[in-house]
């Protein structure tokens, strides 16, 4: 691939995104390629060494907030014609609920992931609280009743408390993994809004 | 090297590459190469993040009829490096514990 093709493809896929980000990234890749050529590489070789357009696009998306990506990519690139506005207005009972539904689905999906983690923590917390309560009640009952049941309560309390504490370790790990997963999901959603490949290329390949 | 550890070290290495003199993208990659392989597409988000976080600043210099961006480390970046080295001392203590000889017990 030639340098210009590489740059054009990035520009095409980033179309509509904040111009400042697009220009910065294109300047960066263009400088990298030029520096490699100056270092003695052939143009195609330099472009290859810089990496794939996919990786470049991912790296650029990394620094643009999700809301900005969606806003830029759903905004029409030209002024709408009158009949288009009419059509949009007439069709709004259909597309608007669908759009809201879609957005809610994404938000809900994101929430559900975290709610599962929170639920785990809540259960663990309940275990520890009930363990502590059982322990305290057991100690208090020791002075009033015979030793059998209070000791049982103390033992059960310690068991629950210890189990709850031990469960904390894998749970914290789970929360960390979820955080990473959530990041991957956000990047994945961002990539929906970026075209996969240049239309011309598809024609040539198909 | 473990991917997790590598990711955590990349920001620090980029700052270290411009610690003594301002440098540009390709030079940073070349300077880091003996210690850590990094690709252009990995370096870009790191540089942007460090710039947004005011760890470094960027300026352009004309070079062979085109512009080249130079990265300059800021106070905050220097501080981050210092913090890292002091943390690393603790890690080295743990390292010597892990690799101690049997008779040291």
PDB file of C-alpha atoms in Angstrom:
ATOM      1  CA  UNK A   1       0.000   0.000   0.000  1.00  0.00           C
ATOM      2  CA  UNK A   2       1.197   3.505  -0.811  1.00  0.00           C
ATOM      3  CA  UNK A   3       1.339   6.206   1.829  1.00  0.00           C
ATOM      4  CA  UNK A   4      -1.485   8.195   0.255  1.00  0.00           C
ATOM      5  CA  UNK A   5      -3.782   5.142   0.162  1.00  0.00           C
ATOM      6  CA  UNK A   6      -3.073   4.449   3.829  1.00  0.00           C
ATOM      7  CA  UNK A   7      -3.828   8.038   4.811  1.00  0.00           C
ATOM      8  CA  UNK A   8      -6.936   8.157   2.591  1.00  0.00           C
ATOM      9  CA  UNK A   9      -8.318   5.013   4.136  1.00  0.00           C
ATOM     10  CA  UNK A  10      -7.841   6.315   7.670  1.00  0.00           C
ATOM     11  CA  UNK A  11      -9.469   9.589   6.663  1.00  0.00           C
ATOM     12  CA  UNK A  12     -12.388   7.757   5.062  1.00  0.00           C
ATOM     13  CA  UNK A  13     -13.026   5.594   8.091  1.00  0.00           C
ATOM     14  CA  UNK A  14     -12.680   8.487  10.516  1.00  0.00           C
ATOM     15  CA  UNK A  15     -15.017  10.675   8.484  1.00  0.00           C
ATOM     16  CA  UNK A  16     -17.259  12.838  10.637  1.00  0.00           C
ATOM     17  CA  UNK A  17     -15.201  12.361  13.789  1.00  0.00           C
ATOM     18  CA  UNK A  18     -13.755  15.460  15.484  1.00  0.00           C
ATOM     19  CA  UNK A  19     -11.561  17.044  12.814  1.00  0.00           C
ATOM     20  CA  UNK A  20      -8.802  17.847  15.306  1.00  0.00           C
ATOM     21  CA  UNK A  21      -8.393  14.196  16.300  1.00  0.00           C
ATOM     22  CA  UNK A  22      -8.443  13.051  12.672  1.00  0.00           C
ATOM     23  CA  UNK A  23      -5.825  15.596  11.592  1.00  0.00           C
ATOM     24  CA  UNK A  24      -3.587  14.800  14.555  1.00  0.00           C
ATOM     25  CA  UNK A  25      -3.642  11.083  13.866  1.00  0.00           C
ATOM     26  CA  UNK A  26      -3.072  11.503  10.142  1.00  0.00           C
ATOM     27  CA  UNK A  27      -0.155  13.872  10.804  1.00  0.00           C
ATOM     28  CA  UNK A  28       1.277  11.271  13.167  1.00  0.00           C
ATOM     29  CA  UNK A  29       1.084   8.351  10.738  1.00  0.00           C
ATOM     30  CA  UNK A  30       2.273  10.466   7.834  1.00  0.00           C
ATOM     31  CA  UNK A  31       5.304  11.593   9.864  1.00  0.00           C
ATOM     32  CA  UNK A  32       6.046   8.006  10.907  1.00  0.00           C
ATOM     33  CA  UNK A  33       5.992   6.802   7.298  1.00  0.00           C
ATOM     34  CA  UNK A  34       8.132   9.715   6.097  1.00  0.00           C
ATOM     35  CA  UNK A  35      10.674   9.074   8.857  1.00  0.00           C
ATOM     36  CA  UNK A  36      10.945   5.430   7.864  1.00  0.00           C
ATOM     37  CA  UNK A  37      11.380   6.335   4.206  1.00  0.00           C
ATOM     38  CA  UNK A  38      14.115   8.768   5.226  1.00  0.00           C
ATOM     39  CA  UNK A  39      15.695   5.916   7.152  1.00  0.00           C
ATOM     40  CA  UNK A  40      16.099   4.035   3.862  1.00  0.00           C
ATOM     41  CA  UNK A  41      12.882   2.045   3.527  1.00  0.00           C
ATOM     42  CA  UNK A  42      10.835   1.839   0.355  1.00  0.00           C
ATOM     43  CA  UNK A  43       7.435   3.537   0.558  1.00  0.00           C
ATOM     44  CA  UNK A  44       5.374   0.308   0.658  1.00  0.00           C
ATOM     45  CA  UNK A  45       7.767  -1.185   3.169  1.00  0.00           C
ATOM     46  CA  UNK A  46       7.439   1.858   5.411  1.00  0.00           C
ATOM     47  CA  UNK A  47       3.641   1.710   5.281  1.00  0.00           C
ATOM     48  CA  UNK A  48       3.713  -1.996   6.129  1.00  0.00           C
ATOM     49  CA  UNK A  49       6.032  -1.370   9.063  1.00  0.00           C
ATOM     50  CA  UNK A  50       3.708   1.254  10.499  1.00  0.00           C
ATOM     51  CA  UNK A  51       0.965  -1.378  10.827  1.00  0.00           C
ATOM     52  CA  UNK A  52      -2.540  -2.011   9.551  1.00  0.00           C
ATOM     53  CA  UNK A  53      -5.269   0.574   9.079  1.00  0.00           C
ATOM     54  CA  UNK A  54      -7.417  -1.443  11.526  1.00  0.00           C
ATOM     55  CA  UNK A  55      -4.869  -1.061  14.310  1.00  0.00           C
ATOM     56  CA  UNK A  56      -4.432   2.619  13.547  1.00  0.00           C
ATOM     57  CA  UNK A  57      -8.198   3.214  13.667  1.00  0.00           C
ATOM     58  CA  UNK A  58      -8.473   1.366  16.982  1.00  0.00           C
ATOM     59  CA  UNK A  59      -5.679   3.438  18.451  1.00  0.00           C
ATOM     60  CA  UNK A  60      -7.358   6.656  17.363  1.00  0.00           C
ATOM     61  CA  UNK A  61     -10.793   5.615  18.690  1.00  0.00           C
ATOM     62  CA  UNK A  62      -9.183   4.838  22.037  1.00  0.00           C
ATOM     63  CA  UNK A  63      -8.880   8.535  22.810  1.00  0.00           C
ATOM     64  CA  UNK A  64     -12.258   9.743  21.587  1.00  0.00           C
ATOM     65  CA  UNK A  65     -15.158   9.409  24.060  1.00  0.00           C
ATOM     66  CA  UNK A  66     -17.960   7.043  23.005  1.00  0.00           C
ATOM     67  CA  UNK A  67     -20.607   9.774  23.043  1.00  0.00           C
ATOM     68  CA  UNK A  68     -18.516  11.891  20.656  1.00  0.00           C
ATOM     69  CA  UNK A  69     -18.070   8.962  18.271  1.00  0.00           C
ATOM     70  CA  UNK A  70     -21.808   8.271  18.152  1.00  0.00           C
ATOM     71  CA  UNK A  71     -22.718  11.925  17.804  1.00  0.00           C
ATOM     72  CA  UNK A  72     -20.260  12.485  14.970  1.00  0.00           C
ATOM     73  CA  UNK A  73     -21.187   9.328  13.140  1.00  0.00           C
ATOM     74  CA  UNK A  74     -24.961   9.760  13.327  1.00  0.00           C
ATOM     75  CA  UNK A  75     -24.947  13.417  12.285  1.00  0.00           C
ATOM     76  CA  UNK A  76     -25.814  13.819   8.580  1.00  0.00           C
ATOM     77  CA  UNK A  77     -22.831  15.109   6.636  1.00  0.00           C
ATOM     78  CA  UNK A  78     -24.954  17.522   4.562  1.00  0.00           C
ATOM     79  CA  UNK A  79     -28.062  19.632   5.068  1.00  0.00           C
ATOM     80  CA  UNK A  80     -31.240  17.561   4.798  1.00  0.00           C
ATOM     81  CA  UNK A  81     -33.614  18.224   1.936  1.00  0.00           C
ATOM     82  CA  UNK A  82     -37.228  19.201   2.725  1.00  0.00           C
ATOM     83  CA  UNK A  83     -38.696  15.853   1.664  1.00  0.00           C
ATOM     84  CA  UNK A  84     -36.169  14.044   3.824  1.00  0.00           C
ATOM     85  CA  UNK A  85     -37.184  16.065   6.865  1.00  0.00           C
ATOM     86  CA  UNK A  86     -40.860  15.349   6.103  1.00  0.00           C
ATOM     87  CA  UNK A  87     -40.115  11.661   5.742  1.00  0.00           C
ATOM     88  CA  UNK A  88     -38.194  11.649   9.016  1.00  0.00           C
ATOM     89  CA  UNK A  89     -41.076  13.389  10.788  1.00  0.00           C
ATOM     90  CA  UNK A  90     -43.720  11.078   9.316  1.00  0.00           C
ATOM     91  CA  UNK A  91     -41.669   8.006  10.084  1.00  0.00           C
ATOM     92  CA  UNK A  92     -40.772   9.107  13.607  1.00  0.00           C
ATOM     93  CA  UNK A  93     -43.424   6.914  15.327  1.00  0.00           C
ATOM     94  CA  UNK A  94     -41.543   3.956  13.889  1.00  0.00           C
ATOM     95  CA  UNK A  95     -37.869   4.834  14.051  1.00  0.00           C
ATOM     96  CA  UNK A  96     -37.861   6.828  17.266  1.00  0.00           C
ATOM     97  CA  UNK A  97     -39.062   4.004  19.576  1.00  0.00           C
ATOM     98  CA  UNK A  98     -36.692   1.629  17.799  1.00  0.00           C
ATOM     99  CA  UNK A  99     -33.767   3.987  18.341  1.00  0.00           C
ATOM    100  CA  UNK A 100     -34.640   4.547  22.010  1.00  0.00           C
ATOM    101  CA  UNK A 101     -35.048   0.803  22.453  1.00  0.00           C
ATOM    102  CA  UNK A 102     -31.639   0.161  20.907  1.00  0.00           C
ATOM    103  CA  UNK A 103     -29.885   2.739  23.076  1.00  0.00           C
ATOM    104  CA  UNK A 104     -31.623   1.403  26.193  1.00  0.00           C
ATOM    105  CA  UNK A 105     -30.548  -2.115  25.280  1.00  0.00           C
ATOM    106  CA  UNK A 106     -26.912  -1.074  25.141  1.00  0.00           C
ATOM    107  CA  UNK A 107     -27.149   0.864  28.412  1.00  0.00           C
ATOM    108  CA  UNK A 108     -28.985  -2.017  30.103  1.00  0.00           C
ATOM    109  CA  UNK A 109     -26.466  -4.551  28.870  1.00  0.00           C
ATOM    110  CA  UNK A 110     -23.707  -2.441  30.383  1.00  0.00           C
ATOM    111  CA  UNK A 111     -25.627  -2.069  33.675  1.00  0.00           C
ATOM    112  CA  UNK A 112     -26.423  -5.778  33.894  1.00  0.00           C
ATOM    113  CA  UNK A 113     -22.741  -6.659  33.770  1.00  0.00           C
ATOM    114  CA  UNK A 114     -22.053  -4.427  36.743  1.00  0.00           C
ATOM    115  CA  UNK A 115     -25.199  -5.438  38.608  1.00  0.00           C
ATOM    116  CA  UNK A 116     -24.034  -9.052  38.563  1.00  0.00           C
ATOM    117  CA  UNK A 117     -20.780  -7.978  40.190  1.00  0.00           C
ATOM    118  CA  UNK A 118     -22.600  -5.801  42.728  1.00  0.00           C
ATOM    119  CA  UNK A 119     -24.975  -8.689  43.537  1.00  0.00           C
ATOM    120  CA  UNK A 120     -22.017 -10.956  44.267  1.00  0.00           C
ATOM    121  CA  UNK A 121     -20.558  -8.378  46.615  1.00  0.00           C
ATOM    122  CA  UNK A 122     -23.941  -7.898  48.321  1.00  0.00           C
ATOM    123  CA  UNK A 123     -24.255 -11.630  48.949  1.00  0.00           C
ATOM    124  CA  UNK A 124     -20.748 -11.743  50.337  1.00  0.00           C
ATOM    125  CA  UNK A 125     -21.430  -8.750  52.558  1.00  0.00           C
ATOM    126  CA  UNK A 126     -24.624 -10.416  53.834  1.00  0.00           C
ATOM    127  CA  UNK A 127     -22.618 -13.535  54.657  1.00  0.00           C
ATOM    128  CA  UNK A 128     -20.145 -11.550  56.711  1.00  0.00           C
ATOM    129  CA  UNK A 129     -22.811  -9.490  58.521  1.00  0.00           C
ATOM    130  CA  UNK A 130     -24.855 -12.560  59.440  1.00  0.00           C
ATOM    131  CA  UNK A 131     -21.675 -14.331  60.534  1.00  0.00           C
ATOM    132  CA  UNK A 132     -20.753 -11.400  62.763  1.00  0.00           C
ATOM    133  CA  UNK A 133     -24.297 -11.262  64.189  1.00  0.00           C
ATOM    134  CA  UNK A 134     -24.309 -14.982  64.893  1.00  0.00           C
ATOM    135  CA  UNK A 135     -20.933 -14.672  66.621  1.00  0.00           C
ATOM    136  CA  UNK A 136     -22.047 -11.777  68.846  1.00  0.00           C
ATOM    137  CA  UNK A 137     -25.384 -13.437  69.745  1.00  0.00           C
ATOM    138  CA  UNK A 138     -23.504 -16.641  70.562  1.00  0.00           C
ATOM    139  CA  UNK A 139     -21.133 -14.813  72.922  1.00  0.00           C
ATOM    140  CA  UNK A 140     -24.023 -13.063  74.668  1.00  0.00           C
ATOM    141  CA  UNK A 141     -26.082 -16.267  74.973  1.00  0.00           C
ATOM    142  CA  UNK A 142     -23.108 -18.052  76.536  1.00  0.00           C
ATOM    143  CA  UNK A 143     -23.862 -16.300  79.834  1.00  0.00           C
ATOM    144  CA  UNK A 144     -27.549 -17.160  79.866  1.00  0.00           C
ATOM    145  CA  UNK A 145     -27.933 -20.637  78.394  1.00  0.00           C
ATOM    146  CA  UNK A 146     -26.032 -23.887  78.355  1.00  0.00           C
ATOM    147  CA  UNK A 147     -22.889 -24.072  76.212  1.00  0.00           C
ATOM    148  CA  UNK A 148     -24.187 -26.209  73.295  1.00  0.00           C
ATOM    149  CA  UNK A 149     -26.253 -23.784  71.215  1.00  0.00           C
ATOM    150  CA  UNK A 150     -24.199 -20.636  71.885  1.00  0.00           C
ATOM    151  CA  UNK A 151     -21.029 -22.486  70.849  1.00  0.00           C
ATOM    152  CA  UNK A 152     -22.788 -23.655  67.697  1.00  0.00           C
ATOM    153  CA  UNK A 153     -23.757 -20.062  66.961  1.00  0.00           C
ATOM    154  CA  UNK A 154     -20.194 -18.815  67.569  1.00  0.00           C
ATOM    155  CA  UNK A 155     -18.772 -21.530  65.334  1.00  0.00           C
ATOM    156  CA  UNK A 156     -21.258 -20.866  62.564  1.00  0.00           C
ATOM    157  CA  UNK A 157     -20.595 -17.139  62.876  1.00  0.00           C
ATOM    158  CA  UNK A 158     -16.828 -17.578  62.532  1.00  0.00           C
ATOM    159  CA  UNK A 159     -17.339 -19.943  59.601  1.00  0.00           C
ATOM    160  CA  UNK A 160     -19.520 -17.432  57.749  1.00  0.00           C
ATOM    161  CA  UNK A 161     -17.223 -14.523  58.521  1.00  0.00           C
ATOM    162  CA  UNK A 162     -14.126 -16.400  57.365  1.00  0.00           C
ATOM    163  CA  UNK A 163     -15.853 -17.718  54.252  1.00  0.00           C
ATOM    164  CA  UNK A 164     -17.066 -14.231  53.406  1.00  0.00           C
ATOM    165  CA  UNK A 165     -13.580 -12.761  53.787  1.00  0.00           C
ATOM    166  CA  UNK A 166     -12.048 -15.472  51.626  1.00  0.00           C
ATOM    167  CA  UNK A 167     -14.677 -14.939  48.929  1.00  0.00           C
ATOM    168  CA  UNK A 168     -13.613 -11.290  48.742  1.00  0.00           C
ATOM    169  CA  UNK A 169     -10.381 -12.237  46.966  1.00  0.00           C
ATOM    170  CA  UNK A 170     -11.960 -13.856  43.870  1.00  0.00           C
ATOM    171  CA  UNK A 171     -14.695 -11.203  43.884  1.00  0.00           C
ATOM    172  CA  UNK A 172     -12.206  -8.356  43.645  1.00  0.00           C
ATOM    173  CA  UNK A 173     -10.600 -10.193  40.751  1.00  0.00           C
ATOM    174  CA  UNK A 174     -14.005 -10.556  39.126  1.00  0.00           C
ATOM    175  CA  UNK A 175     -14.614  -6.823  39.458  1.00  0.00           C
ATOM    176  CA  UNK A 176     -11.263  -6.079  37.828  1.00  0.00           C
ATOM    177  CA  UNK A 177     -11.950  -8.444  34.931  1.00  0.00           C
ATOM    178  CA  UNK A 178     -15.387  -6.866  34.501  1.00  0.00           C
ATOM    179  CA  UNK A 179     -13.821  -3.426  34.340  1.00  0.00           C
ATOM    180  CA  UNK A 180     -11.540  -4.592  31.557  1.00  0.00           C
ATOM    181  CA  UNK A 181     -14.423  -6.304  29.776  1.00  0.00           C
ATOM    182  CA  UNK A 182     -16.470  -3.112  29.968  1.00  0.00           C
ATOM    183  CA  UNK A 183     -13.595  -1.216  28.326  1.00  0.00           C
ATOM    184  CA  UNK A 184     -13.419  -3.762  25.502  1.00  0.00           C
ATOM    185  CA  UNK A 185     -17.176  -3.505  25.007  1.00  0.00           C
ATOM    186  CA  UNK A 186     -17.011   0.281  24.735  1.00  0.00           C
ATOM    187  CA  UNK A 187     -14.258   0.050  22.120  1.00  0.00           C
ATOM    188  CA  UNK A 188     -16.305  -2.569  20.284  1.00  0.00           C
ATOM    189  CA  UNK A 189     -19.382  -0.323  20.258  1.00  0.00           C
ATOM    190  CA  UNK A 190     -17.226   2.523  18.942  1.00  0.00           C
ATOM    191  CA  UNK A 191     -16.055   0.340  16.083  1.00  0.00           C
ATOM    192  CA  UNK A 192     -19.687  -0.147  14.914  1.00  0.00           C
ATOM    193  CA  UNK A 193     -19.718   3.462  13.905  1.00  0.00           C
ATOM    194  CA  UNK A 194     -16.612   3.226  11.765  1.00  0.00           C
ATOM    195  CA  UNK A 195     -16.900   1.675   8.298  1.00  0.00           C
ATOM    196  CA  UNK A 196     -14.971  -1.560   7.993  1.00  0.00           C
ATOM    197  CA  UNK A 197     -13.284  -1.004   4.667  1.00  0.00           C
ATOM    198  CA  UNK A 198     -13.011   1.384   1.787  1.00  0.00           C
ATOM    199  CA  UNK A 199     -15.901   0.852  -0.640  1.00  0.00           C
ATOM    200  CA  UNK A 200     -13.530   0.817  -3.627  1.00  0.00           C
ATOM    201  CA  UNK A 201     -11.526  -2.007  -2.089  1.00  0.00           C
ATOM    202  CA  UNK A 202     -14.617  -4.115  -1.613  1.00  0.00           C
ATOM    203  CA  UNK A 203     -15.504  -3.743  -5.254  1.00  0.00           C
ATOM    204  CA  UNK A 204     -12.033  -4.759  -6.303  1.00  0.00           C
ATOM    205  CA  UNK A 205     -11.987  -7.748  -3.987  1.00  0.00           C
ATOM    206  CA  UNK A 206     -15.568  -8.842  -4.693  1.00  0.00           C
TER     207      UNK A 206
ATOM    208  CA  UNK B   1       7.228 -10.283  29.255  1.00  0.00           C
ATOM    209  CA  UNK B   2       3.756 -10.569  30.764  1.00  0.00           C
ATOM    210  CA  UNK B   3       1.294  -8.466  28.730  1.00  0.00           C
ATOM    211  CA  UNK B   4      -0.165  -6.852  31.864  1.00  0.00           C
ATOM    212  CA  UNK B   5       3.215  -5.744  33.160  1.00  0.00           C
ATOM    213  CA  UNK B   6       4.214  -4.533  29.713  1.00  0.00           C
ATOM    214  CA  UNK B   7       1.113  -2.367  29.389  1.00  0.00           C
ATOM    215  CA  UNK B   8       1.785  -0.763  32.731  1.00  0.00           C
ATOM    216  CA  UNK B   9       5.386  -0.036  31.787  1.00  0.00           C
ATOM    217  CA  UNK B  10       4.751   1.467  28.350  1.00  0.00           C
ATOM    218  CA  UNK B  11       3.701   4.922  29.595  1.00  0.00           C
ATOM    219  CA  UNK B  12       6.752   5.063  31.836  1.00  0.00           C
ATOM    220  CA  UNK B  13       9.095   3.964  29.033  1.00  0.00           C
ATOM    221  CA  UNK B  14       7.756   6.620  26.676  1.00  0.00           C
ATOM    222  CA  UNK B  15       8.340   9.271  29.339  1.00  0.00           C
ATOM    223  CA  UNK B  16      11.825   7.866  29.956  1.00  0.00           C
ATOM    224  CA  UNK B  17      12.591   8.094  26.219  1.00  0.00           C
ATOM    225  CA  UNK B  18      12.100  11.878  26.325  1.00  0.00           C
ATOM    226  CA  UNK B  19      13.529  12.367  29.788  1.00  0.00           C
ATOM    227  CA  UNK B  20      16.822  14.013  28.760  1.00  0.00           C
ATOM    228  CA  UNK B  21      16.034  15.451  25.365  1.00  0.00           C
ATOM    229  CA  UNK B  22      12.910  16.095  23.336  1.00  0.00           C
ATOM    230  CA  UNK B  23      12.254  13.426  20.773  1.00  0.00           C
ATOM    231  CA  UNK B  24       9.881  12.508  17.922  1.00  0.00           C
ATOM    232  CA  UNK B  25       7.739   9.441  17.296  1.00  0.00           C
ATOM    233  CA  UNK B  26      10.042   7.300  15.198  1.00  0.00           C
ATOM    234  CA  UNK B  27      13.040   8.099  17.390  1.00  0.00           C
ATOM    235  CA  UNK B  28      11.095   7.069  20.500  1.00  0.00           C
ATOM    236  CA  UNK B  29      10.243   3.718  18.909  1.00  0.00           C
ATOM    237  CA  UNK B  30      13.890   3.194  17.920  1.00  0.00           C
ATOM    238  CA  UNK B  31      15.185   4.169  21.369  1.00  0.00           C
ATOM    239  CA  UNK B  32      12.786   1.799  23.082  1.00  0.00           C
ATOM    240  CA  UNK B  33      13.422  -1.094  20.712  1.00  0.00           C
ATOM    241  CA  UNK B  34      16.286  -2.778  22.638  1.00  0.00           C
ATOM    242  CA  UNK B  35      14.144  -2.824  25.777  1.00  0.00           C
ATOM    243  CA  UNK B  36      10.589  -3.050  24.560  1.00  0.00           C
ATOM    244  CA  UNK B  37       9.051  -3.584  21.128  1.00  0.00           C
ATOM    245  CA  UNK B  38       6.277  -1.103  20.478  1.00  0.00           C
ATOM    246  CA  UNK B  39       4.280  -0.471  17.313  1.00  0.00           C
ATOM    247  CA  UNK B  40       3.161   2.877  15.896  1.00  0.00           C
ATOM    248  CA  UNK B  41      -0.489   2.130  16.590  1.00  0.00           C
ATOM    249  CA  UNK B  42       0.316   1.284  20.217  1.00  0.00           C
ATOM    250  CA  UNK B  43       2.442   4.379  20.708  1.00  0.00           C
ATOM    251  CA  UNK B  44      -0.169   6.787  19.331  1.00  0.00           C
ATOM    252  CA  UNK B  45      -2.851   6.425  22.037  1.00  0.00           C
ATOM    253  CA  UNK B  46      -0.130   6.533  24.705  1.00  0.00           C
ATOM    254  CA  UNK B  47       1.279   9.803  23.396  1.00  0.00           C
ATOM    255  CA  UNK B  48      -2.216  11.301  23.115  1.00  0.00           C
ATOM    256  CA  UNK B  49      -3.099  10.179  26.630  1.00  0.00           C
ATOM    257  CA  UNK B  50       0.135  11.582  28.070  1.00  0.00           C
ATOM    258  CA  UNK B  51      -0.461  14.826  26.202  1.00  0.00           C
ATOM    259  CA  UNK B  52      -4.052  15.135  27.457  1.00  0.00           C
ATOM    260  CA  UNK B  53      -2.854  14.398  30.986  1.00  0.00           C
ATOM    261  CA  UNK B  54      -0.214  17.168  30.653  1.00  0.00           C
ATOM    262  CA  UNK B  55       2.626  14.698  31.245  1.00  0.00           C
ATOM    263  CA  UNK B  56       4.227  15.945  28.048  1.00  0.00           C
ATOM    264  CA  UNK B  57       3.765  18.747  25.548  1.00  0.00           C
ATOM    265  CA  UNK B  58       4.031  18.727  21.773  1.00  0.00           C
ATOM    266  CA  UNK B  59       5.574  21.190  19.346  1.00  0.00           C
ATOM    267  CA  UNK B  60       6.329  21.068  15.641  1.00  0.00           C
ATOM    268  CA  UNK B  61       9.707  21.572  14.002  1.00  0.00           C
ATOM    269  CA  UNK B  62      10.305  21.866  10.289  1.00  0.00           C
ATOM    270  CA  UNK B  63      12.370  19.014   8.933  1.00  0.00           C
ATOM    271  CA  UNK B  64      13.148  18.431   5.239  1.00  0.00           C
ATOM    272  CA  UNK B  65      10.200  20.527   4.119  1.00  0.00           C
ATOM    273  CA  UNK B  66       7.673  18.818   6.389  1.00  0.00           C
ATOM    274  CA  UNK B  67       6.637  19.146   9.993  1.00  0.00           C
ATOM    275  CA  UNK B  68       7.868  16.795  12.646  1.00  0.00           C
ATOM    276  CA  UNK B  69       6.286  16.667  16.083  1.00  0.00           C
ATOM    277  CA  UNK B  70       8.597  16.743  19.056  1.00  0.00           C
ATOM    278  CA  UNK B  71       7.543  15.614  22.504  1.00  0.00           C
ATOM    279  CA  UNK B  72       8.787  17.451  25.576  1.00  0.00           C
ATOM    280  CA  UNK B  73       8.455  16.045  29.084  1.00  0.00           C
ATOM    281  CA  UNK B  74       6.599  18.263  31.556  1.00  0.00           C
ATOM    282  CA  UNK B  75       6.986  18.551  35.347  1.00  0.00           C
ATOM    283  CA  UNK B  76       4.097  16.163  35.868  1.00  0.00           C
ATOM    284  CA  UNK B  77       5.825  13.608  33.637  1.00  0.00           C
ATOM    285  CA  UNK B  78       9.073  13.929  35.572  1.00  0.00           C
ATOM    286  CA  UNK B  79       7.162  13.418  38.809  1.00  0.00           C
ATOM    287  CA  UNK B  80       5.541  10.307  37.409  1.00  0.00           C
ATOM    288  CA  UNK B  81       8.995   8.910  36.587  1.00  0.00           C
ATOM    289  CA  UNK B  82      10.267   9.679  40.078  1.00  0.00           C
ATOM    290  CA  UNK B  83       7.244   7.993  41.632  1.00  0.00           C
ATOM    291  CA  UNK B  84       7.871   4.982  39.474  1.00  0.00           C
ATOM    292  CA  UNK B  85      11.505   4.642  40.517  1.00  0.00           C
ATOM    293  CA  UNK B  86      10.660   4.861  44.205  1.00  0.00           C
ATOM    294  CA  UNK B  87       7.927   2.242  43.776  1.00  0.00           C
ATOM    295  CA  UNK B  88      10.379   0.106  41.881  1.00  0.00           C
ATOM    296  CA  UNK B  89      12.745   0.029  44.836  1.00  0.00           C
ATOM    297  CA  UNK B  90      10.031  -1.722  46.831  1.00  0.00           C
ATOM    298  CA  UNK B  91       9.497  -4.156  43.990  1.00  0.00           C
ATOM    299  CA  UNK B  92      13.255  -4.896  43.933  1.00  0.00           C
ATOM    300  CA  UNK B  93      13.096  -5.752  47.630  1.00  0.00           C
ATOM    301  CA  UNK B  94      10.349  -8.244  46.866  1.00  0.00           C
ATOM    302  CA  UNK B  95      12.446  -9.538  43.981  1.00  0.00           C
ATOM    303  CA  UNK B  96      15.424 -10.240  46.233  1.00  0.00           C
ATOM    304  CA  UNK B  97      13.062 -12.016  48.637  1.00  0.00           C
ATOM    305  CA  UNK B  98      11.713 -14.197  45.827  1.00  0.00           C
ATOM    306  CA  UNK B  99      15.158 -15.097  44.481  1.00  0.00           C
ATOM    307  CA  UNK B 100      17.000 -15.435  47.819  1.00  0.00           C
ATOM    308  CA  UNK B 101      19.249 -18.447  48.342  1.00  0.00           C
ATOM    309  CA  UNK B 102      18.095 -21.306  50.572  1.00  0.00           C
ATOM    310  CA  UNK B 103      20.842 -20.789  53.166  1.00  0.00           C
ATOM    311  CA  UNK B 104      19.696 -17.228  53.783  1.00  0.00           C
ATOM    312  CA  UNK B 105      16.860 -18.588  55.950  1.00  0.00           C
TER     313      UNK B 105
END
